[in-house]
């Protein structure tokens, strides 16, 4: 992603991951912005992802992730097998707790890494990083007391989905690229680390939709104001640890 924003893969490119292909509806489109301008030639907003596009009406339905997530719960049920229609990520009994968790998770963690990483003054950086790590500690405390093994118990909910997207990127990208380096997840937040690996290694949907090469290259090659030479760090290695493996510092601490 450079000056034209999010781009589609070219037909001649061979990139890792599933579903990496040109726009299947508009093969002539090279960038996501082409869809926005196709809907509104005078569009002056941002070209953001995710983008939910109606191919029949040729309209953008939404580009707000929280809205799209809720739409996907029921709006396409008539197209799904029964086992997927039964999935309930927003159960009525937990809706209040999920909404409360979403509020501070989004403000301080999901968006907090961006407020930290894009800060242009020392004061702005420190003002963002402190609530980020306070809320990581809050999530850590919650998981220490309640994870069994997911955020609200034995079933995955929206809270798991929304937190996962940031935590899985934290060590590979946010620690170094966005200077979110007070602690990393793998050595500083053992319960978050266990929860993250449980989702990634035991629930196929999480691993199958995570492509670390794409994640690392996107950030390090998109934000030239942060990384002017577009150098992608090699570490940390591995991108995510196996379920039962810990970093050496944690092993030593446990052994004491």
Coordinates of C-alpha atoms in Angstrom, one line a residue:
X1 CA 0.0 0.0 0.0
X2 CA 1.6 3.3 -1.1
X3 CA 0.2 6.6 -2.4
X4 CA -2.9 5.0 -4.0
X5 CA -3.8 3.0 -0.9
X6 CA -4.8 -0.7 -0.7
X7 CA -4.1 -2.5 -3.9
X8 CA -5.2 -5.8 -5.4
X9 CA -2.7 -8.4 -6.4
X10 CA -1.7 -8.4 -10.0
X11 CA -2.5 -11.5 -12.2
X12 CA 1.3 -12.2 -12.6
X13 CA 2.1 -12.1 -8.9
X14 CA 2.4 -15.2 -6.8
X15 CA 2.0 -14.3 -3.2
X16 CA 1.5 -16.5 -0.2
X17 CA -1.9 -17.2 1.4
X18 CA -5.3 -18.3 0.3
X19 CA -7.7 -16.0 -1.7
X20 CA -4.9 -13.8 -2.9
X21 CA -6.0 -12.8 -6.3
X22 CA -7.1 -9.8 -8.4
X23 CA -10.6 -8.3 -7.9
X24 CA -12.8 -11.1 -9.2
X25 CA -15.6 -8.7 -10.1
X26 CA -13.6 -5.9 -11.7
X27 CA -10.4 -7.4 -13.2
X28 CA -9.5 -4.0 -14.5
X29 CA -9.4 -2.5 -11.0
X30 CA -5.9 -2.3 -9.5
X31 CA -6.7 -0.6 -6.2
X32 CA -9.5 -0.6 -3.6
X33 CA -10.0 3.1 -4.4
X34 CA -11.3 2.1 -7.8
X35 CA -14.3 0.5 -6.1
X36 CA -15.0 3.7 -4.2
X37 CA -14.7 5.9 -7.3
X38 CA -16.9 3.4 -9.2
X39 CA -19.6 4.0 -6.7
X40 CA -19.0 7.8 -6.4
X41 CA -16.7 9.5 -8.9
X42 CA -16.6 12.5 -6.5
X43 CA -15.7 10.5 -3.4
X44 CA -13.4 12.5 -1.1
X45 CA -13.1 10.2 1.9
X46 CA -10.6 7.6 3.0
X47 CA -10.3 4.2 1.2
X48 CA -10.5 1.9 4.1
X49 CA -10.8 -1.8 4.7
X50 CA -12.8 -3.9 5.3
X51 CA -15.2 -2.9 2.6
X52 CA -18.5 -4.8 2.2
X53 CA -19.6 -4.3 -1.4
X54 CA -23.0 -5.3 -3.0
X55 CA -22.1 -6.7 -6.4
X56 CA -25.8 -6.5 -7.5
X57 CA -26.5 -2.9 -6.6
X58 CA -22.9 -1.9 -7.1
X59 CA -22.8 0.0 -3.8
X60 CA -20.6 -0.1 -0.7
X61 CA -22.7 -1.3 2.1
X62 CA -20.2 -0.5 4.9
X63 CA -16.6 0.0 5.6
X64 CA -16.8 -0.1 9.3
X65 CA -15.5 -3.4 10.8
X66 CA -17.8 -3.5 13.8
X67 CA -20.9 -3.0 11.7
X68 CA -19.8 -5.6 9.1
X69 CA -19.0 -8.1 11.9
X70 CA -22.6 -7.8 13.3
X71 CA -24.1 -8.1 9.7
X72 CA -22.2 -11.3 9.1
X73 CA -23.9 -12.9 12.1
X74 CA -27.3 -13.2 10.5
X75 CA -27.6 -11.4 7.1
X76 CA -26.2 -14.3 5.1
X77 CA -27.7 -17.2 7.0
X78 CA -29.8 -18.4 4.1
X79 CA -26.5 -19.1 2.2
X80 CA -24.8 -21.0 5.0
X81 CA -24.8 -24.7 6.2
X82 CA -26.7 -25.2 9.4
X83 CA -23.5 -25.7 11.5
X84 CA -22.4 -22.1 10.7
X85 CA -25.9 -20.6 11.2
X86 CA -25.7 -21.9 14.7
X87 CA -22.6 -19.9 15.6
X88 CA -23.5 -17.1 18.0
X89 CA -20.7 -14.7 18.7
X90 CA -23.0 -12.2 20.5
X91 CA -25.1 -14.3 22.9
X92 CA -27.8 -12.4 24.6
X93 CA -26.6 -13.4 28.1
X94 CA -23.2 -11.8 27.5
X95 CA -24.2 -8.8 25.3
X96 CA -23.7 -6.2 28.1
X97 CA -20.3 -7.6 29.0
X98 CA -19.2 -7.8 25.4
X99 CA -20.3 -4.2 24.7
X100 CA -18.4 -3.0 27.7
X101 CA -15.3 -4.9 26.8
X102 CA -15.5 -3.8 23.2
X103 CA -15.5 -0.1 24.3
X104 CA -12.2 -0.1 26.1
X105 CA -10.6 -2.8 23.9
X106 CA -11.2 -0.7 20.8
X107 CA -10.3 2.7 22.3
X108 CA -7.2 1.6 24.2
X109 CA -5.9 -1.5 22.4
X110 CA -7.2 -1.9 18.8
X111 CA -6.9 1.9 18.2
X112 CA -4.3 2.4 20.9
X113 CA -1.5 0.8 18.9
X114 CA -2.3 3.3 16.0
X115 CA -2.4 6.3 18.3
X116 CA 0.9 5.2 19.7
X117 CA 2.5 4.4 16.4
X118 CA 1.4 7.5 14.5
X119 CA 2.1 9.9 17.3
X120 CA 4.2 12.8 16.0
X121 CA 5.3 14.2 19.3
X122 CA 6.8 12.6 22.5
X123 CA 3.9 13.8 24.6
X124 CA 1.3 12.3 22.2
X125 CA 3.3 9.0 22.1
X126 CA 3.4 8.8 25.9
X127 CA -0.2 9.8 26.3
X128 CA -1.2 6.9 24.0
X129 CA 1.1 4.1 25.1
X130 CA 0.2 4.3 28.8
X131 CA -3.5 3.5 28.4
X132 CA -2.6 0.9 25.8
X133 CA -0.5 -1.1 28.3
X134 CA -2.9 -0.4 31.1
X135 CA -5.6 -2.0 29.1
X136 CA -3.4 -4.9 28.0
X137 CA -2.9 -5.5 31.8
X138 CA -6.6 -5.3 32.3
X139 CA -7.2 -7.9 29.6
X140 CA -4.4 -10.0 31.2
X141 CA -6.1 -9.9 34.6
X142 CA -9.5 -10.8 33.1
X143 CA -8.0 -13.8 31.3
X144 CA -6.2 -14.9 34.4
X145 CA -9.5 -15.1 36.3
X146 CA -12.0 -16.1 33.6
X147 CA -10.5 -17.6 30.5
X148 CA -11.8 -21.2 30.0
X149 CA -10.2 -21.1 27.5
X150 CA -11.8 -18.1 25.6
X151 CA -12.5 -14.6 26.8
X152 CA -15.9 -15.3 28.3
X153 CA -15.6 -19.0 28.9
X154 CA -15.9 -22.1 26.8
X155 CA -17.4 -20.5 23.7
X156 CA -15.8 -18.0 21.3
X157 CA -17.5 -14.6 21.3
X158 CA -17.1 -11.3 19.5
X159 CA -14.7 -10.2 22.3
X160 CA -12.2 -12.9 21.2
X161 CA -12.5 -11.9 17.5
X162 CA -12.0 -8.2 18.1
X163 CA -9.1 -8.6 20.5
X164 CA -7.3 -11.3 18.4
X165 CA -6.7 -9.1 15.4
X166 CA -4.5 -6.8 17.4
X167 CA -2.8 -9.3 19.7
X168 CA -1.7 -11.6 16.9
X169 CA 0.0 -8.6 15.3
X170 CA 1.5 -7.2 18.5
X171 CA 4.8 -9.0 18.7
X172 CA 5.5 -9.3 14.9
X173 CA 4.7 -5.6 14.1
X174 CA 3.5 -3.3 16.8
X175 CA 6.4 -3.8 19.3
X176 CA 9.0 -2.5 16.8
X177 CA 7.1 -0.7 14.1
X178 CA 4.8 1.3 16.4
X179 CA 7.2 1.5 19.4
X180 CA 4.7 -0.4 21.6
X181 CA 7.7 -1.8 23.4
X182 CA 7.1 -1.6 27.2
X183 CA 6.5 -5.4 27.0
X184 CA 5.8 -7.9 24.4
X185 CA 3.0 -10.4 24.6
X186 CA 5.1 -13.6 24.6
X187 CA 7.2 -12.7 27.6
X188 CA 5.1 -10.1 29.4
X189 CA 1.5 -11.2 29.3
X190 CA 1.3 -15.0 29.9
X191 CA -2.5 -15.3 30.0
X192 CA -2.9 -13.2 26.9
X193 CA -0.2 -15.3 25.3
X194 CA -1.9 -18.6 26.2
X195 CA -5.3 -17.3 25.0
X196 CA -3.8 -16.1 21.7
X197 CA -2.2 -19.4 20.9
X198 CA -5.3 -21.3 21.9
X199 CA -7.3 -19.4 19.3
X200 CA -4.6 -19.7 16.6
X201 CA -3.6 -23.3 17.1
X202 CA -6.9 -24.9 18.0
X203 CA -9.5 -23.0 16.0
X204 CA -8.8 -23.3 12.3
X205 CA -10.6 -20.1 11.3
X206 CA -8.1 -18.0 13.2
X207 CA -4.9 -19.5 11.7
X208 CA -6.4 -19.8 8.2
X209 CA -7.1 -16.1 8.1
X210 CA -3.7 -14.9 9.5
X211 CA -0.8 -14.5 7.1
X212 CA 2.2 -13.1 8.9
X213 CA 4.2 -12.3 5.7
X214 CA 1.3 -10.1 4.5
X215 CA 1.0 -8.5 7.9
X216 CA 4.7 -7.6 8.4
X217 CA 5.2 -6.4 4.8
X218 CA 2.1 -4.3 4.8
X219 CA 3.1 -2.3 7.8
X220 CA 6.8 -1.9 7.2
X221 CA 6.3 -1.0 3.5
X222 CA 3.3 1.2 3.8
X223 CA 4.3 3.8 6.4
X224 CA 7.3 5.4 4.9
X225 CA 7.1 8.3 7.5
X226 CA 7.9 5.6 10.1
X227 CA 10.1 3.3 8.1
X228 CA 11.5 5.3 5.2
X229 CA 13.6 2.5 3.8
X230 CA 10.8 -0.1 4.0
X231 CA 13.0 -2.6 5.8
X232 CA 11.0 -5.5 7.2
X233 CA 12.5 -7.0 10.4
X234 CA 13.2 -10.7 10.4
X235 CA 12.0 -11.3 14.0
X236 CA 10.5 -12.2 16.2
X237 CA 11.0 -15.8 15.4
X238 CA 8.7 -17.7 15.2
X239 CA 5.9 -15.3 14.4
X240 CA 3.8 -17.1 16.9
X241 CA 5.0 -19.8 19.4
X242 CA 3.6 -23.3 19.5
X243 CA 0.9 -23.9 22.0
X244 CA 3.1 -25.5 24.6
X245 CA 6.3 -23.6 24.0
X246 CA 7.5 -20.5 25.9
X247 CA 10.3 -18.0 25.3
X248 CA 13.5 -18.7 27.3
X249 CA 12.8 -15.9 29.9
X250 CA 9.4 -17.4 30.7
X251 CA 10.9 -20.9 31.0
X252 CA 13.5 -19.6 33.4
X253 CA 10.9 -17.8 35.5
X254 CA 8.6 -20.9 35.7
X255 CA 11.6 -23.1 36.6
X256 CA 12.5 -21.0 39.7

